[in-house]
Short mmCIF file of C-alpha atoms and ligand atoms in Angstrom, two decimals:
data_model
loop_
_atom_site.label_atom_id
_atom_site.label_comp_id
_atom_site.label_asym_id
_atom_site.label_seq_id
_atom_site.Cartn_x
_atom_site.Cartn_y
_atom_site.Cartn_z
CA MET A 1 0.00 0.00 0.00
CA ASP A 2 2.94 2.32 0.68
CA HIS A 3 3.61 2.98 -2.96
CA LEU A 4 0.11 4.32 -3.63
CA ASP A 5 -0.46 8.02 -3.04
CA THR A 6 -3.67 9.49 -1.61
CA ARG A 7 -5.26 10.17 -5.01
CA GLN A 8 -4.58 6.63 -6.20
CA LEU A 9 -6.08 5.20 -3.04
CA GLN A 10 -9.14 7.43 -3.42
CA GLN A 11 -9.56 6.22 -6.98
CA LEU A 12 -9.42 2.57 -5.94
CA ASP A 13 -11.91 3.32 -3.19
CA ALA A 14 -14.25 5.04 -5.64
CA ASP A 15 -13.95 2.10 -8.03
CA HIS A 16 -14.66 -0.66 -5.53
CA HIS A 17 -16.16 0.45 -2.23
CA LEU A 18 -19.81 1.37 -1.66
CA HIS A 19 -19.88 3.55 1.43
CA PRO A 20 -22.72 3.41 3.96
CA PHE A 21 -24.91 6.50 4.35
CA ASN A 22 -23.32 8.26 1.38
CA ASP A 23 -24.31 9.39 -2.08
CA ASN A 24 -21.66 7.18 -3.65
CA ALA A 25 -21.60 8.94 -7.02
CA ALA A 26 -20.98 12.31 -5.38
CA LEU A 27 -18.43 10.79 -3.02
CA ALA A 28 -16.51 9.20 -5.89
CA LYS A 29 -16.14 12.64 -7.48
CA LYS A 30 -15.12 14.33 -4.25
CA GLY A 31 -12.82 11.58 -2.95
CA THR A 32 -12.92 9.99 0.48
CA ARG A 33 -10.84 11.19 3.41
CA ILE A 34 -8.39 8.42 4.25
CA LEU A 35 -7.54 8.16 7.94
CA THR A 36 -4.19 6.70 8.78
CA ARG A 37 -3.49 7.04 12.50
CA GLY A 38 -5.06 7.86 15.85
CA GLU A 39 -3.77 8.88 19.26
CA GLY A 40 -5.94 9.93 22.19
CA CYS A 41 -8.53 12.38 20.84
CA TYR A 42 -6.75 12.98 17.52
CA VAL A 43 -6.71 11.28 14.14
CA TRP A 44 -4.46 11.99 11.16
CA ASP A 45 -5.45 11.72 7.52
CA ALA A 46 -3.40 10.62 4.54
CA ASP A 47 -2.62 14.22 3.66
CA GLY A 48 -1.04 14.69 7.08
CA ASN A 49 -3.85 16.75 8.62
CA LYS A 50 -4.23 16.38 12.38
CA LEU A 51 -7.87 16.46 13.44
CA LEU A 52 -9.44 16.74 16.88
CA ASP A 53 -12.09 14.04 16.72
CA ALA A 54 -15.02 15.50 18.62
CA PHE A 55 -17.20 12.64 17.42
CA ALA A 56 -15.14 9.67 18.72
CA GLY A 57 -15.21 7.97 15.33
CA LEU A 58 -18.92 7.20 15.30
CA TRP A 59 -19.86 7.76 18.95
CA CYS A 60 -17.66 4.87 19.95
CA VAL A 61 -13.97 5.47 20.72
CA ASN A 62 -14.64 6.09 24.40
CA VAL A 63 -11.12 5.37 25.70
CA GLY A 64 -9.52 7.28 22.81
CA TYR A 65 -7.29 6.06 20.02
CA GLY A 66 -4.00 4.21 20.27
CA ARG A 67 -4.48 2.23 23.48
CA LYS A 68 -1.85 -0.45 23.02
CA GLU A 69 -3.31 -2.69 25.75
CA LEU A 70 -6.33 -3.41 23.57
CA GLY A 71 -4.19 -4.59 20.70
CA ARG A 72 -2.09 -6.67 23.05
CA VAL A 73 -5.02 -8.57 24.57
CA ALA A 74 -6.44 -9.17 21.08
CA ALA A 75 -3.12 -10.58 19.87
CA LYS A 76 -2.74 -12.74 22.97
CA GLN A 77 -6.23 -14.16 22.62
CA MET A 78 -5.70 -14.79 18.90
CA ASP A 79 -2.51 -16.67 19.68
CA GLN A 80 -4.17 -18.78 22.33
CA LEU A 81 -7.59 -19.42 20.79
CA ALA A 82 -8.59 -17.20 17.89
CA TYR A 83 -12.13 -18.47 17.63
CA TYR A 84 -14.63 -20.82 19.01
CA ASN A 85 -18.40 -20.69 18.75
CA SER A 86 -20.96 -20.70 21.51
CA PHE A 87 -23.45 -22.87 19.63
CA PHE A 88 -22.60 -26.47 20.48
CA SER A 89 -22.73 -26.32 24.27
CA CYS A 90 -19.38 -24.51 24.17
CA THR A 91 -17.94 -21.20 25.20
CA THR A 92 -14.60 -19.59 26.04
CA GLU A 93 -13.17 -18.01 29.15
CA PRO A 94 -13.19 -14.38 27.98
CA THR A 95 -16.82 -14.78 26.93
CA ILE A 96 -17.76 -16.10 30.36
CA MET A 97 -15.85 -13.35 32.14
CA LEU A 98 -17.37 -10.63 29.97
CA SER A 99 -20.91 -11.91 30.61
CA ALA A 100 -20.31 -11.76 34.36
CA LYS A 101 -18.76 -8.30 34.04
CA LEU A 102 -21.68 -6.96 32.01
CA ALA A 103 -24.16 -8.40 34.51
CA GLU A 104 -22.26 -6.63 37.30
CA LEU A 105 -21.90 -3.33 35.43
CA THR A 106 -25.36 -2.88 33.96
CA PRO A 107 -27.99 -1.66 36.42
CA TYR A 108 -30.90 -3.42 38.10
CA ASP A 109 -31.47 -7.06 37.20
CA LEU A 110 -30.09 -6.95 33.68
CA ASN A 111 -28.13 -10.11 34.36
CA HIS A 112 -28.21 -12.10 31.14
CA VAL A 113 -26.43 -11.38 27.89
CA PHE A 114 -26.82 -12.46 24.28
CA TYR A 115 -23.97 -11.46 21.94
CA SER A 116 -24.11 -10.03 18.45
CA ASN A 117 -21.58 -8.28 16.23
CA SER A 118 -23.26 -4.89 16.15
CA GLY A 119 -26.03 -2.74 17.57
CA SER A 120 -28.25 -3.47 14.59
CA GLU A 121 -28.01 -7.21 15.09
CA ALA A 122 -28.62 -6.79 18.79
CA ASN A 123 -31.88 -5.02 17.98
CA ASP A 124 -32.82 -7.75 15.50
CA THR A 125 -32.23 -10.20 18.32
CA ILE A 126 -34.51 -8.21 20.60
CA LEU A 127 -37.33 -8.17 18.08
CA ARG A 128 -37.26 -11.95 17.76
CA MET A 129 -36.71 -12.72 21.43
CA VAL A 130 -39.43 -10.39 22.67
CA ARG A 131 -42.04 -11.79 20.29
CA HIS A 132 -40.96 -15.27 21.32
CA PHE A 133 -41.18 -14.26 25.00
CA TRP A 134 -44.84 -13.36 24.62
CA ALA A 135 -45.66 -16.24 22.28
CA VAL A 136 -44.44 -18.91 24.70
CA GLN A 137 -46.65 -17.37 27.34
CA ASP A 138 -49.71 -17.90 25.17
CA GLN A 139 -49.79 -14.32 23.95
CA PRO A 140 -48.63 -14.59 20.32
CA GLY A 141 -50.77 -11.57 19.46
CA LYS A 142 -48.69 -9.37 21.73
CA SER A 143 -46.23 -8.71 18.92
CA ILE A 144 -46.24 -4.99 18.14
CA PHE A 145 -43.16 -2.90 18.82
CA ILE A 146 -43.60 0.81 19.34
CA GLY A 147 -40.59 2.87 18.31
CA ARG A 148 -40.28 6.56 17.60
CA ASN A 149 -40.25 8.72 14.51
CA ASN A 150 -36.67 9.75 13.75
CA GLY A 151 -35.31 7.11 16.11
CA TYR A 152 -32.27 5.12 15.01
CA HIS A 153 -31.81 1.48 15.89
CA GLY A 154 -29.53 0.33 13.09
CA SER A 155 -29.60 -0.65 9.45
CA THR A 156 -30.64 -4.29 9.37
CA VAL A 157 -34.24 -5.08 8.43
CA ALA A 158 -35.50 -5.11 11.99
CA GLY A 159 -33.15 -2.35 13.17
CA ALA A 160 -34.23 0.05 10.44
CA SER A 161 -37.88 -0.88 10.96
CA LEU A 162 -37.69 -0.21 14.70
CA GLY A 163 -36.07 3.10 13.87
CA GLY A 164 -38.22 5.85 12.51
CA MET A 165 -36.10 7.26 9.71
CA LYS A 166 -38.42 7.75 6.74
CA GLY A 167 -35.53 7.84 4.28
CA MET A 168 -34.42 4.42 5.45
CA HIS A 169 -37.93 2.97 5.32
CA LYS A 170 -38.16 3.97 1.67
CA GLN A 171 -35.26 1.69 0.80
CA GLY A 172 -36.23 -1.96 1.08
CA GLY A 173 -39.94 -1.82 1.85
CA LEU A 174 -39.80 -1.07 5.56
CA PRO A 175 -40.98 -1.10 8.24
CA ILE A 176 -41.82 -4.79 8.50
CA PRO A 177 -45.29 -5.53 9.95
CA ASP A 178 -46.25 -4.84 13.52
CA ILE A 179 -43.88 -1.96 14.10
CA VAL A 180 -45.36 1.48 14.68
CA HIS A 181 -43.90 4.82 15.71
CA ILE A 182 -44.85 7.72 17.93
CA ASP A 183 -43.35 11.21 18.04
CA PRO A 184 -40.36 11.63 20.34
CA PRO A 185 -39.61 14.60 22.56
CA PHE A 186 -37.71 17.40 20.88
CA TRP A 187 -38.53 20.61 22.65
CA PHE A 188 -36.66 22.89 20.23
CA ALA A 189 -39.06 22.08 17.37
CA ASP A 190 -42.08 20.73 19.16
CA GLY A 191 -42.19 21.99 22.73
CA GLY A 192 -43.93 25.30 22.09
CA ASP A 193 -44.34 27.23 25.33
CA MET A 194 -44.39 24.16 27.52
CA GLY A 195 -42.04 23.82 30.46
CA GLU A 196 -39.80 20.77 30.69
CA GLU A 197 -41.97 18.75 33.12
CA GLU A 198 -45.16 19.32 31.23
CA TYR A 199 -43.56 18.59 27.88
CA GLY A 200 -42.06 15.37 29.26
CA ARG A 201 -45.50 14.21 30.39
CA VAL A 202 -47.15 15.20 27.11
CA CYS A 203 -44.58 13.24 25.10
CA ALA A 204 -44.80 10.18 27.32
CA LYS A 205 -48.60 10.27 27.03
CA ARG A 206 -48.15 9.68 23.29
CA LEU A 207 -47.03 6.19 24.22
CA GLU A 208 -50.06 5.56 26.41
CA ASP A 209 -52.39 6.82 23.68
CA LYS A 210 -50.77 4.53 21.13
CA ILE A 211 -50.95 1.50 23.45
CA LEU A 212 -54.63 2.16 24.08
CA GLU A 213 -55.31 2.66 20.38
CA LEU A 214 -53.64 -0.67 19.49
CA GLY A 215 -54.81 -2.54 22.59
CA PRO A 216 -52.38 -3.46 25.39
CA ASP A 217 -52.76 -7.14 24.53
CA ARG A 218 -51.19 -6.39 21.13
CA VAL A 219 -48.19 -4.34 22.29
CA ALA A 220 -45.03 -6.32 23.02
CA ALA A 221 -42.47 -3.60 23.72
CA PHE A 222 -41.46 0.01 23.48
CA ILE A 223 -37.96 0.76 22.22
CA GLY A 224 -36.09 4.05 22.39
CA GLU A 225 -32.67 5.62 22.57
CA PRO A 226 -32.43 7.35 25.96
CA ILE A 227 -30.92 10.28 24.05
CA MET A 228 -31.68 10.21 20.33
CA GLY A 229 -28.29 10.31 18.67
CA ALA A 230 -28.34 10.03 14.90
CA ILE A 231 -31.23 12.43 14.37
CA GLY A 232 -29.29 15.19 16.11
CA VAL A 233 -28.79 14.48 19.81
CA TRP A 234 -32.34 15.12 20.89
CA ILE A 235 -32.17 15.21 24.67
CA PRO A 236 -35.48 14.41 26.39
CA PRO A 237 -36.97 16.22 29.37
CA ALA A 238 -35.60 14.86 32.64
CA ASN A 239 -38.91 13.19 33.60
CA TYR A 240 -39.68 11.62 30.21
CA TRP A 241 -38.18 8.18 30.79
CA ARG A 242 -39.66 7.76 34.25
CA GLU A 243 -43.08 8.55 32.79
CA ILE A 244 -42.46 6.10 29.96
CA GLU A 245 -41.52 3.42 32.46
CA LYS A 246 -44.73 3.94 34.42
CA ILE A 247 -46.79 3.52 31.28
CA CYS A 248 -44.92 0.37 30.25
CA ARG A 249 -45.49 -1.15 33.68
CA LYS A 250 -49.17 -0.20 33.68
CA TYR A 251 -49.84 -2.10 30.43
CA ASP A 252 -47.18 -4.81 30.82
CA VAL A 253 -45.24 -3.62 27.81
CA LEU A 254 -41.52 -4.47 27.86
CA LEU A 255 -39.22 -1.46 27.94
CA VAL A 256 -36.13 -1.59 25.72
CA ALA A 257 -33.39 1.00 26.19
CA ASP A 258 -31.14 1.16 23.16
CA GLU A 259 -27.93 2.26 24.83
CA VAL A 260 -25.68 1.71 21.83
CA ILE A 261 -24.53 5.34 22.02
CA CYS A 262 -25.26 6.14 25.65
CA GLY A 263 -23.78 3.02 27.24
CA PHE A 264 -20.29 2.89 28.76
CA GLY A 265 -20.11 6.39 30.12
CA ARG A 266 -21.35 8.73 27.44
CA THR A 267 -23.69 10.62 29.80
CA GLY A 268 -21.28 10.62 32.74
CA GLU A 269 -23.11 7.60 34.16
CA TRP A 270 -22.23 4.11 33.01
CA PHE A 271 -25.64 3.84 31.37
CA ALA A 272 -28.25 6.44 30.48
CA SER A 273 -30.91 4.44 32.30
CA GLN A 274 -29.02 5.48 35.42
CA TYR A 275 -28.73 9.06 34.19
CA TYR A 276 -32.51 9.22 33.70
CA ASP A 277 -33.29 6.88 36.59
CA PHE A 278 -35.48 4.34 34.81
CA ARG A 279 -35.46 0.59 34.70
CA PRO A 280 -35.41 -1.11 31.31
CA ASP A 281 -36.26 -4.79 30.88
CA ILE A 282 -33.84 -5.09 27.99
CA MET A 283 -30.83 -3.04 26.96
CA THR A 284 -28.98 -2.84 23.63
CA LEU A 285 -25.21 -2.42 23.78
CA ALA A 286 -22.46 -1.96 21.17
CA LYS A 287 -19.94 0.78 20.29
CA GLY A 288 -18.43 1.81 23.65
CA ILE A 289 -18.39 -1.82 24.82
CA THR A 290 -15.05 -2.16 22.97
CA SER A 291 -14.50 1.56 22.31
CA GLY A 292 -14.89 0.60 18.65
CA TYR A 293 -11.58 -1.30 18.60
CA ILE A 294 -13.34 -4.47 17.45
CA PRO A 295 -16.98 -5.15 16.50
CA LEU A 296 -19.24 -6.33 19.29
CA GLY A 297 -22.88 -5.92 20.23
CA ALA A 298 -24.88 -7.33 23.10
CA VAL A 299 -28.39 -7.56 24.47
CA MET A 300 -28.90 -7.48 28.22
CA PHE A 301 -32.09 -9.20 29.39
CA ASN A 302 -33.51 -8.85 32.88
CA ASP A 303 -34.23 -11.84 35.09
CA ARG A 304 -37.90 -12.01 34.15
CA VAL A 305 -37.34 -12.12 30.40
CA ALA A 306 -34.33 -14.41 30.60
CA LYS A 307 -36.17 -16.86 32.86
CA VAL A 308 -39.09 -17.19 30.48
CA LEU A 309 -36.79 -17.58 27.48
CA ALA A 310 -34.72 -20.20 29.27
CA GLU A 311 -37.48 -22.18 30.96
CA GLN A 312 -40.32 -21.92 28.48
CA GLY A 313 -38.60 -20.87 25.25
CA GLY A 314 -37.27 -24.25 24.18
CA GLU A 315 -34.26 -24.22 21.89
CA LEU A 316 -33.22 -20.67 21.08
CA ALA A 317 -33.34 -20.73 17.29
CA HIS A 318 -31.14 -17.69 16.93
CA GLY A 319 -27.42 -16.92 16.87
CA TYR A 320 -24.49 -15.57 14.93
CA THR A 321 -21.25 -17.34 14.03
CA TYR A 322 -19.41 -14.73 16.04
CA SER A 323 -21.81 -14.53 19.03
CA GLY A 324 -19.50 -14.30 22.04
CA HIS A 325 -16.32 -14.21 19.93
CA PRO A 326 -13.39 -14.72 22.34
CA VAL A 327 -11.17 -12.01 20.84
CA CYS A 328 -13.98 -9.42 20.95
CA ALA A 329 -14.82 -10.46 24.50
CA ALA A 330 -11.17 -10.13 25.58
CA VAL A 331 -10.97 -6.65 24.07
CA ALA A 332 -14.26 -5.62 25.69
CA LEU A 333 -13.00 -6.79 29.09
CA GLU A 334 -9.78 -4.83 28.70
CA ASN A 335 -11.69 -1.76 27.52
CA ILE A 336 -13.95 -1.95 30.58
CA ARG A 337 -10.89 -2.42 32.78
CA ILE A 338 -9.40 0.78 31.37
CA LEU A 339 -12.65 2.68 31.88
CA GLN A 340 -12.84 1.45 35.48
CA ASP A 341 -9.20 1.61 36.55
CA GLU A 342 -8.68 5.08 35.11
CA LYS A 343 -12.00 6.31 36.49
CA ILE A 344 -12.85 7.70 33.08
CA VAL A 345 -16.62 7.74 33.61
CA GLU A 346 -16.29 9.42 37.02
CA THR A 347 -13.97 12.06 35.54
CA CYS A 348 -16.54 12.80 32.84
CA LYS A 349 -19.25 13.14 35.43
CA ASN A 350 -17.38 15.29 37.92
CA ASP A 351 -14.78 17.19 35.98
CA THR A 352 -14.42 17.20 32.19
CA GLY A 353 -18.15 16.74 31.53
CA PRO A 354 -19.25 19.83 33.49
CA TYR A 355 -16.35 21.77 31.97
CA LEU A 356 -17.35 20.71 28.46
CA ALA A 357 -20.94 21.68 29.26
CA SER A 358 -19.90 25.17 30.35
CA ARG A 359 -17.84 25.75 27.20
CA TRP A 360 -20.62 24.29 25.05
CA ALA A 361 -23.04 26.73 26.64
CA GLU A 362 -20.67 29.55 25.61
CA LEU A 363 -20.99 28.38 22.03
CA GLY A 364 -24.73 28.76 22.52
CA ALA A 365 -24.17 32.51 22.64
CA HIS A 366 -23.03 32.53 19.03
CA PRO A 367 -25.55 34.28 16.72
CA LEU A 368 -25.74 31.21 14.50
CA VAL A 369 -26.65 28.89 17.37
CA GLY A 370 -30.31 28.59 18.32
CA GLN A 371 -29.72 25.98 21.00
CA ALA A 372 -26.66 24.40 22.59
CA ARG A 373 -27.74 21.16 24.24
CA ILE A 374 -25.59 18.68 26.08
CA ALA A 375 -25.86 15.74 28.48
CA GLY A 376 -22.56 14.49 29.85
CA MET A 377 -20.34 14.02 26.81
CA VAL A 378 -22.96 14.14 24.08
CA GLY A 379 -24.41 17.30 22.64
CA ALA A 380 -25.45 19.40 19.66
CA LEU A 381 -25.52 22.94 18.39
CA GLU A 382 -28.69 23.78 16.50
CA LEU A 383 -27.79 26.25 13.75
CA VAL A 384 -30.58 28.69 12.96
CA PRO A 385 -31.18 31.59 10.58
CA ASN A 386 -32.59 33.91 13.19
CA LYS A 387 -31.50 33.23 16.73
CA PRO A 388 -34.50 34.22 18.85
CA GLU A 389 -37.00 32.39 16.65
CA ARG A 390 -36.36 28.62 17.26
CA ARG A 391 -36.84 28.04 13.54
CA TYR A 392 -34.92 25.88 11.06
CA PHE A 393 -33.21 27.13 7.90
CA ASP A 394 -35.57 26.82 4.91
CA ASP A 395 -33.16 24.61 3.01
CA ARG A 396 -32.42 22.21 5.86
CA GLY A 397 -29.02 20.55 5.95
CA LYS A 398 -26.99 22.90 3.74
CA VAL A 399 -25.63 25.02 6.57
CA GLY A 400 -24.77 21.98 8.67
CA VAL A 401 -22.65 20.52 5.88
CA LEU A 402 -21.01 23.91 5.27
CA CYS A 403 -20.12 24.24 8.94
CA ARG A 404 -18.92 20.64 9.14
CA ASP A 405 -16.57 21.15 6.18
CA ILE A 406 -15.26 24.43 7.57
CA ALA A 407 -14.64 22.74 10.92
CA LEU A 408 -12.68 20.00 9.16
CA ARG A 409 -10.51 22.62 7.50
CA ASN A 410 -9.95 24.02 10.97
CA GLY A 411 -8.84 20.64 12.26
CA LEU A 412 -12.05 19.65 14.05
CA ILE A 413 -14.37 16.72 13.38
CA LEU A 414 -18.02 17.44 14.20
CA ARG A 415 -20.86 15.52 12.59
CA ALA A 416 -23.73 17.36 10.93
CA THR A 417 -27.27 16.01 10.92
CA TYR A 418 -29.35 18.54 9.01
CA ASP A 419 -28.19 21.78 10.68
CA SER A 420 -27.33 20.25 14.03
CA MET A 421 -23.61 20.02 14.76
CA LEU A 422 -23.13 16.91 16.85
CA LEU A 423 -20.62 16.38 19.62
CA SER A 424 -19.52 13.07 21.13
CA PRO A 425 -15.79 13.20 21.88
CA PRO A 426 -13.66 10.42 23.33
CA LEU A 427 -14.41 10.31 27.05
CA VAL A 428 -10.72 10.89 27.76
CA ILE A 429 -10.84 14.43 26.39
CA SER A 430 -8.89 16.79 28.68
CA ARG A 431 -9.81 20.31 29.75
CA ALA A 432 -7.10 21.69 27.44
CA GLN A 433 -8.59 19.73 24.55
CA VAL A 434 -12.05 21.01 25.45
CA ASP A 435 -10.61 24.53 25.13
CA GLU A 436 -9.14 23.63 21.76
CA LEU A 437 -12.49 22.23 20.71
CA PHE A 438 -14.19 25.45 21.78
CA GLU A 439 -11.71 27.67 19.88
CA LYS A 440 -12.03 25.61 16.71
CA ALA A 441 -15.81 25.39 16.91
CA TRP A 442 -16.18 29.13 17.54
CA LYS A 443 -13.89 29.94 14.63
CA SER A 444 -15.84 27.55 12.40
CA LEU A 445 -19.15 29.10 13.43
CA ASN A 446 -17.75 32.53 12.61
CA GLU A 447 -16.56 31.43 9.19
CA THR A 448 -19.88 29.71 8.51
CA ALA A 449 -21.78 32.88 9.46
CA ARG A 450 -19.51 34.92 7.21
CA GLU A 451 -20.12 32.57 4.25
CA LEU A 452 -23.84 32.96 4.86
CA GLY A 453 -23.43 36.71 4.69
CA MET A 454 -24.32 37.17 8.33
CA GLY A 455 -21.36 39.52 8.66
CA SER A 456 -18.54 39.45 11.13
CA VAL A 457 -19.49 38.13 14.55
CA GLY A 458 -16.36 38.67 16.54
CA SER A 459 -13.10 36.84 17.00
C1 PLP B 501 -28.93 3.97 19.12
C2 PLP B 501 -28.33 3.07 18.09
N1 PLP B 501 -28.77 1.82 17.97
C3 PLP B 501 -28.25 0.97 17.09
C4 PLP B 501 -27.24 1.36 16.24
C5 PLP B 501 -26.70 0.41 15.25
O1 PLP B 501 -25.47 -0.06 15.64
P1 PLP B 501 -24.48 -0.68 14.55
O2 PLP B 501 -24.12 0.41 13.61
O3 PLP B 501 -23.36 -1.21 15.38
O4 PLP B 501 -25.23 -1.78 13.87
C6 PLP B 501 -26.74 2.66 16.34
C7 PLP B 501 -25.65 3.10 15.47
O5 PLP B 501 -25.27 4.25 15.43
C8 PLP B 501 -27.30 3.55 17.27
O6 PLP B 501 -26.89 4.81 17.37
#
């Protein structure tokens, strides 16, 4: 590979690689950015640019790049036993140890784990297992999942169906039957004059209304991201999830928290169900479980669900070749050890998180920013045409992309969803790096405003 230059590599990529969530024709013309190295919160591209990655890859590199220990445990496990399956009454030691660790780490009685390779597959697993859970208890009609419009639960058939992204549903004839969606909380666009408490109750009531409309005997589960990531870091009112939990209990609807983004410290708590103080029956995990160093997903089931599946479910007709892969399990264990030993989650909660929040709030004062929202280490800036108005740009998405590209030129990676600039840095970000992030983001907002003809807005 050394003898190929960046342009040649881009050409090969354009010729042979279909990229996810991209207009591939446009991308082929523009050329992909080729990343070559990572260290801490920084990545370098093939042109030698050093970038502060304020998005942790794709919400996942929680311990930061370049942690040699993770590579070492992977190599050691590969040397010793590179693979064995967990199908034929078998397992491996790292898999056993990780299951026990996850049972200890996740809250409440989420004590039983099923492994997948990704968050999407974990959600596919949940769809099948939950329907099976009700069916073996003589309630096969209790099969409907309620998700939320604009939710994201992955790209597989069930994952994309559980999610509420209309653009995804259009491709492939989704959603599959018996999946419906309600509107999620997003105060900026939908909250009107309501205060947080009231808005939280109103949004939760949408679930109750939908359950009553469908009939509680038809509704199997409600699934949601505690904080909606992909759509733009939509942070719910503080009481929303507790209200949702009450409604689920009232109608015996299982509550699924998709913690693929929020899990493993993103909110400053280990899991967002702790941050919002609610008790899911099932939890989806991926991303931060290995800090993205190796693919792994998992479903945590509580005692009730696991007991029914084990004692009444018969043979579990479900599994992936790599369910419980020993190398992935070893890396996950080491990643969790790093998070624990270095008190990374506690530091986010008590030190760097509050500091990041205060600097993020300063960005909220920029004339282009209609709202600066943040929870722990995940946040967004909502770019708006006219600050006091809480209104989107007419041509949604253009300004976000402009700002994202300007930020990249300034050495900062932020993701844009429509005109929301999304933040999700490695959890190891230091105060000095938060300052750097602030400087680069402010500069990028200024340059974006200037390009839009909003005039100079200060240094
Ligand atoms: C909340 C949530 N669930 C599920 C997924 C899908 O995970 P994966 O891409 O590992 O399949 C994602 C991915 O971003 C996610 O944000």
